[in-house]
PDB file of C-alpha atoms in Angstrom:
ATOM      1  CA  UNK B   8     279.994  61.681 176.814  1.00  0.00           C
ATOM      2  CA  UNK B   9     277.101  59.271 176.288  1.00  0.00           C
ATOM      3  CA  UNK B  10     275.183  61.948 174.370  1.00  0.00           C
ATOM      4  CA  UNK B  11     278.154  62.433 172.057  1.00  0.00           C
ATOM      5  CA  UNK B  12     278.275  58.692 171.364  1.00  0.00           C
ATOM      6  CA  UNK B  13     274.524  58.541 170.711  1.00  0.00           C
ATOM      7  CA  UNK B  14     274.803  61.545 168.388  1.00  0.00           C
ATOM      8  CA  UNK B  15     277.564  59.880 166.379  1.00  0.00           C
ATOM      9  CA  UNK B  16     275.471  56.729 166.112  1.00  0.00           C
ATOM     10  CA  UNK B  17     272.463  58.812 165.080  1.00  0.00           C
ATOM     11  CA  UNK B  18     274.369  60.624 162.333  1.00  0.00           C
ATOM     12  CA  UNK B  19     276.219  57.599 160.938  1.00  0.00           C
ATOM     13  CA  UNK B  20     273.124  55.424 161.229  1.00  0.00           C
ATOM     14  CA  UNK B  21     271.013  57.913 159.316  1.00  0.00           C
ATOM     15  CA  UNK B  22     273.577  58.299 156.533  1.00  0.00           C
ATOM     16  CA  UNK B  23     273.922  54.532 156.065  1.00  0.00           C
ATOM     17  CA  UNK B  24     270.256  53.641 156.417  1.00  0.00           C
ATOM     18  CA  UNK B  25     269.226  56.493 154.131  1.00  0.00           C
ATOM     19  CA  UNK B  26     271.152  55.173 151.128  1.00  0.00           C
ATOM     20  CA  UNK B  27     267.987  53.520 149.693  1.00  0.00           C
ATOM     21  CA  UNK B  28     266.096  56.748 150.456  1.00  0.00           C
ATOM     22  CA  UNK B  29     268.637  58.747 148.469  1.00  0.00           C
ATOM     23  CA  UNK B  30     268.026  56.447 145.519  1.00  0.00           C
ATOM     24  CA  UNK B  31     264.249  56.755 145.836  1.00  0.00           C
ATOM     25  CA  UNK B  32     264.517  60.532 146.131  1.00  0.00           C
ATOM     26  CA  UNK B  33     266.687  60.617 143.012  1.00  0.00           C
ATOM     27  CA  UNK B  34     264.039  58.647 141.098  1.00  0.00           C
ATOM     28  CA  UNK B  35     261.241  60.881 142.403  1.00  0.00           C
ATOM     29  CA  UNK B  36     263.248  63.920 141.330  1.00  0.00           C
ATOM     30  CA  UNK B  37     263.346  62.687 137.754  1.00  0.00           C
ATOM     31  CA  UNK B  38     259.543  62.912 137.567  1.00  0.00           C
ATOM     32  CA  UNK B  39     258.725  65.616 140.124  1.00  0.00           C
ATOM     33  CA  UNK B  40     261.669  67.775 141.242  1.00  0.00           C
ATOM     34  CA  UNK B  41     259.486  69.910 143.520  1.00  0.00           C
ATOM     35  CA  UNK B  42     258.049  66.876 145.315  1.00  0.00           C
ATOM     36  CA  UNK B  43     261.552  65.519 145.802  1.00  0.00           C
ATOM     37  CA  UNK B  44     262.765  68.860 147.159  1.00  0.00           C
ATOM     38  CA  UNK B  45     260.079  68.998 149.834  1.00  0.00           C
ATOM     39  CA  UNK B  46     260.307  65.331 150.789  1.00  0.00           C
ATOM     40  CA  UNK B  47     264.088  65.656 151.205  1.00  0.00           C
ATOM     41  CA  UNK B  48     263.541  68.781 153.298  1.00  0.00           C
ATOM     42  CA  UNK B  49     261.096  67.038 155.658  1.00  0.00           C
ATOM     43  CA  UNK B  50     263.271  63.923 155.978  1.00  0.00           C
ATOM     44  CA  UNK B  51     266.325  65.922 157.020  1.00  0.00           C
ATOM     45  CA  UNK B  52     264.299  68.149 159.333  1.00  0.00           C
ATOM     46  CA  UNK B  53     263.011  65.031 161.106  1.00  0.00           C
ATOM     47  CA  UNK B  54     266.564  63.733 161.539  1.00  0.00           C
ATOM     48  CA  UNK B  55     267.753  67.084 162.883  1.00  0.00           C
ATOM     49  CA  UNK B  56     264.918  67.141 165.425  1.00  0.00           C
ATOM     50  CA  UNK B  57     265.925  63.649 166.536  1.00  0.00           C
ATOM     51  CA  UNK B  58     269.547  64.722 166.974  1.00  0.00           C
ATOM     52  CA  UNK B  59     268.457  67.755 168.986  1.00  0.00           C
ATOM     53  CA  UNK B  60     266.396  65.526 171.280  1.00  0.00           C
ATOM     54  CA  UNK B  61     269.535  63.513 172.004  1.00  0.00           C
ATOM     55  CA  UNK B  62     271.255  66.664 173.263  1.00  0.00           C
ATOM     56  CA  UNK B  63     268.461  67.396 175.712  1.00  0.00           C
ATOM     57  CA  UNK B  64     268.582  71.032 174.641  1.00  0.00           C
ATOM     58  CA  UNK B  65     265.701  73.323 175.584  1.00  0.00           C
ATOM     59  CA  UNK B  66     264.998  75.525 172.560  1.00  0.00           C
ATOM     60  CA  UNK B  67     263.048  78.769 172.741  1.00  0.00           C
ATOM     61  CA  UNK B  68     262.065  80.126 169.335  1.00  0.00           C
ATOM     62  CA  UNK B  69     261.020  83.774 169.072  1.00  0.00           C
ATOM     63  CA  UNK B  70     259.615  85.618 166.073  1.00  0.00           C
ATOM     64  CA  UNK B  71     258.978  82.654 163.820  1.00  0.00           C
ATOM     65  CA  UNK B  72     255.961  84.550 162.496  1.00  0.00           C
ATOM     66  CA  UNK B  73     258.400  87.030 160.905  1.00  0.00           C
ATOM     67  CA  UNK B  74     259.485  84.438 158.334  1.00  0.00           C
ATOM     68  CA  UNK B  75     257.396  84.713 155.143  1.00  0.00           C
ATOM     69  CA  UNK B  76     255.728  81.458 154.118  1.00  0.00           C
ATOM     70  CA  UNK B  77     255.049  82.539 150.550  1.00  0.00           C
ATOM     71  CA  UNK B  78     258.405  83.816 149.289  1.00  0.00           C
ATOM     72  CA  UNK B  79     262.089  82.881 149.501  1.00  0.00           C
ATOM     73  CA  UNK B  80     264.329  84.829 151.855  1.00  0.00           C
ATOM     74  CA  UNK B  81     267.958  85.278 152.750  1.00  0.00           C
ATOM     75  CA  UNK B  82     268.577  84.086 156.307  1.00  0.00           C
ATOM     76  CA  UNK B  83     271.517  85.820 157.985  1.00  0.00           C
ATOM     77  CA  UNK B  84     272.712  84.516 161.335  1.00  0.00           C
ATOM     78  CA  UNK B  85     275.523  84.628 163.842  1.00  0.00           C
ATOM     79  CA  UNK B  86     277.501  81.401 164.070  1.00  0.00           C
ATOM     80  CA  UNK B  87     279.068  79.773 167.143  1.00  0.00           C
ATOM     81  CA  UNK B  88     278.159  76.093 166.899  1.00  0.00           C
ATOM     82  CA  UNK B  89     277.680  73.198 164.504  1.00  0.00           C
ATOM     83  CA  UNK B  90     274.234  72.968 166.066  1.00  0.00           C
ATOM     84  CA  UNK B  91     273.285  76.362 164.603  1.00  0.00           C
ATOM     85  CA  UNK B  92     272.509  74.535 161.372  1.00  0.00           C
ATOM     86  CA  UNK B  93     270.246  71.982 163.046  1.00  0.00           C
ATOM     87  CA  UNK B  94     268.468  74.601 165.139  1.00  0.00           C
ATOM     88  CA  UNK B  95     267.662  76.845 162.192  1.00  0.00           C
ATOM     89  CA  UNK B  96     267.000  74.229 159.521  1.00  0.00           C
ATOM     90  CA  UNK B  97     264.250  72.635 161.603  1.00  0.00           C
ATOM     91  CA  UNK B  98     262.236  75.836 161.216  1.00  0.00           C
ATOM     92  CA  UNK B  99     262.583  76.472 157.487  1.00  0.00           C
ATOM     93  CA  UNK B 100     259.050  76.489 156.013  1.00  0.00           C
ATOM     94  CA  UNK B 101     260.254  76.491 152.397  1.00  0.00           C
ATOM     95  CA  UNK B 102     263.046  74.843 150.457  1.00  0.00           C
ATOM     96  CA  UNK B 103     266.276  76.240 151.840  1.00  0.00           C
ATOM     97  CA  UNK B 104     269.882  75.780 150.845  1.00  0.00           C
ATOM     98  CA  UNK B 105     272.758  76.627 153.160  1.00  0.00           C
ATOM     99  CA  UNK B 106     276.059  77.996 151.957  1.00  0.00           C
ATOM    100  CA  UNK B 107     278.753  75.710 153.349  1.00  0.00           C
ATOM    101  CA  UNK B 108     282.501  75.499 153.029  1.00  0.00           C
ATOM    102  CA  UNK B 109     283.678  73.434 150.045  1.00  0.00           C
ATOM    103  CA  UNK B 110     285.440  70.978 152.376  1.00  0.00           C
ATOM    104  CA  UNK B 111     282.013  69.448 153.118  1.00  0.00           C
ATOM    105  CA  UNK B 112     282.103  67.897 149.647  1.00  0.00           C
ATOM    106  CA  UNK B 113     284.629  65.339 150.860  1.00  0.00           C
ATOM    107  CA  UNK B 114     282.026  63.583 153.033  1.00  0.00           C
ATOM    108  CA  UNK B 115     280.029  61.036 151.000  1.00  0.00           C
ATOM    109  CA  UNK B 116     276.301  60.664 151.675  1.00  0.00           C
ATOM    110  CA  UNK B 117     276.293  63.853 153.745  1.00  0.00           C
ATOM    111  CA  UNK B 118     277.262  65.880 150.674  1.00  0.00           C
ATOM    112  CA  UNK B 119     274.618  63.989 148.663  1.00  0.00           C
ATOM    113  CA  UNK B 120     271.913  65.101 151.068  1.00  0.00           C
ATOM    114  CA  UNK B 121     273.273  68.642 151.054  1.00  0.00           C
ATOM    115  CA  UNK B 122     273.066  68.771 147.270  1.00  0.00           C
ATOM    116  CA  UNK B 123     269.493  67.448 147.419  1.00  0.00           C
ATOM    117  CA  UNK B 124     268.698  70.358 149.741  1.00  0.00           C
ATOM    118  CA  UNK B 125     270.204  72.928 147.332  1.00  0.00           C
ATOM    119  CA  UNK B 126     273.198  73.691 149.530  1.00  0.00           C
ATOM    120  CA  UNK B 127     276.065  75.520 147.840  1.00  0.00           C
ATOM    121  CA  UNK B 128     279.752  75.034 148.541  1.00  0.00           C
ATOM    122  CA  UNK B 129     281.986  78.060 148.990  1.00  0.00           C
ATOM    123  CA  UNK B 130     285.716  78.144 148.342  1.00  0.00           C
ATOM    124  CA  UNK B 131     286.826  80.758 150.859  1.00  0.00           C
ATOM    125  CA  UNK B 132     290.301  80.989 149.331  1.00  0.00           C
ATOM    126  CA  UNK B 133     289.229  81.635 145.750  1.00  0.00           C
ATOM    127  CA  UNK B 134     287.560  84.998 145.158  1.00  0.00           C
ATOM    128  CA  UNK B 135     286.432  84.059 141.634  1.00  0.00           C
ATOM    129  CA  UNK B 136     284.795  80.826 142.798  1.00  0.00           C
ATOM    130  CA  UNK B 137     283.283  82.675 145.755  1.00  0.00           C
ATOM    131  CA  UNK B 138     281.621  85.125 143.381  1.00  0.00           C
ATOM    132  CA  UNK B 139     280.323  82.215 141.326  1.00  0.00           C
ATOM    133  CA  UNK B 140     278.736  80.719 144.440  1.00  0.00           C
ATOM    134  CA  UNK B 141     277.014  84.025 145.244  1.00  0.00           C
ATOM    135  CA  UNK B 142     275.657  84.189 141.685  1.00  0.00           C
ATOM    136  CA  UNK B 143     274.348  80.625 142.032  1.00  0.00           C
ATOM    137  CA  UNK B 144     272.666  81.598 145.300  1.00  0.00           C
ATOM    138  CA  UNK B 145     270.977  84.543 143.583  1.00  0.00           C
ATOM    139  CA  UNK B 146     269.554  82.194 140.964  1.00  0.00           C
ATOM    140  CA  UNK B 147     268.361  79.813 143.682  1.00  0.00           C
ATOM    141  CA  UNK B 148     266.414  82.598 145.372  1.00  0.00           C
ATOM    142  CA  UNK B 149     264.934  83.738 142.067  1.00  0.00           C
ATOM    143  CA  UNK B 150     263.701  80.160 141.532  1.00  0.00           C
ATOM    144  CA  UNK B 151     261.914  80.115 144.910  1.00  0.00           C
ATOM    145  CA  UNK B 152     264.574  78.603 147.177  1.00  0.00           C
ATOM    146  CA  UNK B 153     265.626  80.412 150.349  1.00  0.00           C
ATOM    147  CA  UNK B 154     269.308  80.686 151.188  1.00  0.00           C
ATOM    148  CA  UNK B 155     270.922  80.710 154.633  1.00  0.00           C
ATOM    149  CA  UNK B 156     274.406  82.022 155.209  1.00  0.00           C
ATOM    150  CA  UNK B 157     276.527  82.789 158.253  1.00  0.00           C
ATOM    151  CA  UNK B 158     278.426  85.842 156.969  1.00  0.00           C
ATOM    152  CA  UNK B 159     281.103  85.775 159.665  1.00  0.00           C
ATOM    153  CA  UNK B 160     282.653  83.150 157.391  1.00  0.00           C
ATOM    154  CA  UNK B 161     283.452  80.662 160.150  1.00  0.00           C
ATOM    155  CA  UNK B 162     282.358  79.700 163.649  1.00  0.00           C
ATOM    156  CA  UNK B 163     283.090  82.496 166.081  1.00  0.00           C
ATOM    157  CA  UNK B 164     284.767  81.363 169.314  1.00  0.00           C
ATOM    158  CA  UNK B 165     285.183  84.780 170.957  1.00  0.00           C
ATOM    159  CA  UNK B 166     284.340  84.863 174.658  1.00  0.00           C
ATOM    160  CA  UNK B 167     281.298  87.073 174.201  1.00  0.00           C
ATOM    161  CA  UNK B 168     278.466  86.307 171.793  1.00  0.00           C
ATOM    162  CA  UNK B 169     278.187  90.050 171.221  1.00  0.00           C
ATOM    163  CA  UNK B 170     281.745  90.112 169.882  1.00  0.00           C
ATOM    164  CA  UNK B 171     280.963  88.887 166.391  1.00  0.00           C
ATOM    165  CA  UNK B 172     283.354  88.703 163.484  1.00  0.00           C
ATOM    166  CA  UNK B 173     282.711  91.241 160.693  1.00  0.00           C
ATOM    167  CA  UNK B 174     279.933  90.254 158.309  1.00  0.00           C
ATOM    168  CA  UNK B 175     281.159  89.815 154.730  1.00  0.00           C
ATOM    169  CA  UNK B 176     279.225  92.392 152.722  1.00  0.00           C
ATOM    170  CA  UNK B 177     279.357  90.277 149.554  1.00  0.00           C
ATOM    171  CA  UNK B 178     276.880  87.818 151.085  1.00  0.00           C
ATOM    172  CA  UNK B 179     274.174  90.472 150.996  1.00  0.00           C
ATOM    173  CA  UNK B 180     274.281  90.774 147.215  1.00  0.00           C
ATOM    174  CA  UNK B 181     272.069  87.691 147.272  1.00  0.00           C
ATOM    175  CA  UNK B 182     269.251  89.803 148.693  1.00  0.00           C
ATOM    176  CA  UNK B 183     269.882  92.986 146.722  1.00  0.00           C
ATOM    177  CA  UNK B 184     270.175  91.211 143.361  1.00  0.00           C
ATOM    178  CA  UNK B 185     267.395  88.679 143.947  1.00  0.00           C
ATOM    179  CA  UNK B 186     265.096  91.328 145.471  1.00  0.00           C
ATOM    180  CA  UNK B 187     264.282  89.201 148.493  1.00  0.00           C
ATOM    181  CA  UNK B 188     263.893  90.111 152.176  1.00  0.00           C
ATOM    182  CA  UNK B 189     266.653  89.445 154.695  1.00  0.00           C
ATOM    183  CA  UNK B 190     265.684  87.582 157.865  1.00  0.00           C
ATOM    184  CA  UNK B 191     268.160  88.271 160.690  1.00  0.00           C
ATOM    185  CA  UNK B 192     268.605  85.247 162.945  1.00  0.00           C
ATOM    186  CA  UNK B 193     270.087  85.673 166.438  1.00  0.00           C
ATOM    187  CA  UNK B 194     271.203  82.540 168.285  1.00  0.00           C
ATOM    188  CA  UNK B 195     272.117  82.612 171.963  1.00  0.00           C
ATOM    189  CA  UNK B 196     274.076  80.048 173.987  1.00  0.00           C
ATOM    190  CA  UNK B 197     274.430  77.473 171.200  1.00  0.00           C
ATOM    191  CA  UNK B 198     278.135  76.876 171.900  1.00  0.00           C
ATOM    192  CA  UNK B 199     277.101  75.518 175.300  1.00  0.00           C
ATOM    193  CA  UNK B 200     275.611  72.472 173.596  1.00  0.00           C
ATOM    194  CA  UNK B 201     278.973  71.145 172.401  1.00  0.00           C
ATOM    195  CA  UNK B 202     281.843  73.493 171.566  1.00  0.00           C
ATOM    196  CA  UNK B 203     282.260  74.957 175.080  1.00  0.00           C
ATOM    197  CA  UNK B 204     283.085  71.541 176.543  1.00  0.00           C
ATOM    198  CA  UNK B 205     284.164  69.370 173.606  1.00  0.00           C
ATOM    199  CA  UNK B 206     283.756  66.394 173.279  1.00  0.00           C
ATOM    200  CA  UNK B 207     280.844  66.365 175.721  1.00  0.00           C
ATOM    201  CA  UNK B 208     277.326  67.311 174.723  1.00  0.00           C
ATOM    202  CA  UNK B 209     275.330  68.889 177.529  1.00  0.00           C
ATOM    203  CA  UNK B 210     271.691  69.941 177.873  1.00  0.00           C
ATOM    204  CA  UNK B 211     271.252  73.694 178.014  1.00  0.00           C
ATOM    205  CA  UNK B 212     268.819  76.450 177.112  1.00  0.00           C
ATOM    206  CA  UNK B 213     269.252  78.148 173.736  1.00  0.00           C
ATOM    207  CA  UNK B 214     267.263  80.913 172.112  1.00  0.00           C
ATOM    208  CA  UNK B 215     266.718  81.370 168.387  1.00  0.00           C
ATOM    209  CA  UNK B 216     265.084  84.627 167.366  1.00  0.00           C
ATOM    210  CA  UNK B 217     263.941  85.590 163.887  1.00  0.00           C
ATOM    211  CA  UNK B 218     263.889  89.345 163.387  1.00  0.00           C
ATOM    212  CA  UNK B 219     261.511  91.302 161.215  1.00  0.00           C
ATOM    213  CA  UNK B 220     262.249  91.136 157.466  1.00  0.00           C
ATOM    214  CA  UNK B 221     264.715  93.676 156.138  1.00  0.00           C
ATOM    215  CA  UNK B 222     263.891  94.984 152.672  1.00  0.00           C
ATOM    216  CA  UNK B 223     267.110  96.506 151.282  1.00  0.00           C
ATOM    217  CA  UNK B 224     265.292  98.811 148.856  1.00  0.00           C
ATOM    218  CA  UNK B 225     263.433 100.397 151.778  1.00  0.00           C
ATOM    219  CA  UNK B 226     266.629 101.414 153.579  1.00  0.00           C
ATOM    220  CA  UNK B 227     268.372 104.738 153.227  1.00  0.00           C
ATOM    221  CA  UNK B 228     271.432 104.940 151.008  1.00  0.00           C
ATOM    222  CA  UNK B 229     273.998 104.597 153.801  1.00  0.00           C
ATOM    223  CA  UNK B 230     272.384 101.575 155.459  1.00  0.00           C
ATOM    224  CA  UNK B 231     271.919  99.867 152.106  1.00  0.00           C
ATOM    225  CA  UNK B 232     275.585 100.476 151.320  1.00  0.00           C
ATOM    226  CA  UNK B 233     276.595  98.754 154.582  1.00  0.00           C
ATOM    227  CA  UNK B 234     273.950  96.036 154.780  1.00  0.00           C
ATOM    228  CA  UNK B 235     276.303  93.691 156.623  1.00  0.00           C
ATOM    229  CA  UNK B 236     276.953  96.094 159.473  1.00  0.00           C
ATOM    230  CA  UNK B 237     273.280  97.128 159.550  1.00  0.00           C
ATOM    231  CA  UNK B 238     272.081  93.525 159.849  1.00  0.00           C
ATOM    232  CA  UNK B 239     274.781  92.633 162.362  1.00  0.00           C
ATOM    233  CA  UNK B 240     273.663  95.472 164.637  1.00  0.00           C
ATOM    234  CA  UNK B 241     270.110  94.135 164.575  1.00  0.00           C
ATOM    235  CA  UNK B 242     271.328  90.635 165.454  1.00  0.00           C
ATOM    236  CA  UNK B 243     273.563  92.026 168.217  1.00  0.00           C
ATOM    237  CA  UNK B 244     270.620  93.831 169.802  1.00  0.00           C
ATOM    238  CA  UNK B 245     268.533  90.650 169.737  1.00  0.00           C
ATOM    239  CA  UNK B 246     271.371  88.671 171.346  1.00  0.00           C
ATOM    240  CA  UNK B 247     271.825  91.340 174.026  1.00  0.00           C
ATOM    241  CA  UNK B 248     268.096  91.197 174.833  1.00  0.00           C
ATOM    242  CA  UNK B 249     267.953  87.406 174.902  1.00  0.00           C
ATOM    243  CA  UNK B 250     271.073  86.826 176.959  1.00  0.00           C
ATOM    244  CA  UNK B 251     269.012  87.927 179.965  1.00  0.00           C
ATOM    245  CA  UNK B 252     266.602  85.037 179.331  1.00  0.00           C
ATOM    246  CA  UNK B 253     269.230  82.264 179.345  1.00  0.00           C
TER     247      UNK B 253
END
């Protein structure tokens, strides 16, 4: 329970103490948007690493060399924990926006930081607005900003990590329209940090693996037509392999 308390203090403390930083970043952005983007990225990555240290989690990262350092990508991952965001965002080499549910907009300061990081907010109940968000994500990628999305649409609490929810195929239009590679991200055991024994946070071993880039135009017609299922199968195989290492 003490780790949960320290985490809450760490999050709230950062949001309050970073108010002057938000103002400075806003000013910097007026003169040098790119500099502001990268400084915001590094600030939040440092905070996420601090929060992960509080958990005592042992993180094994595999395949980080598969992530291009010179071009934006579409990260696609399975999703079982709030900590999936922290674990993956710490390893983003380039500017990266996550697609989050629109309800996150209700949280002041947190939503400010998310906007600074080019996050987009998805209305899951409005198809028209959802399409608009995908189009915005395509433009982000074309401008050099990677996008991360968990295409199950919500955190999956099935008993087995291999039993994923269907991937929403619409998410993959970001890659096909922006002509960017897809990086499959397989996360193992992340629910054991928090969700499996809420409200306690417990140290555990998690594995994050980045698969080889998927270039949609290089796939055959059938696989390209069902990119969601194709990518999910790759992630499932990585999870199956890594479960033996937990």
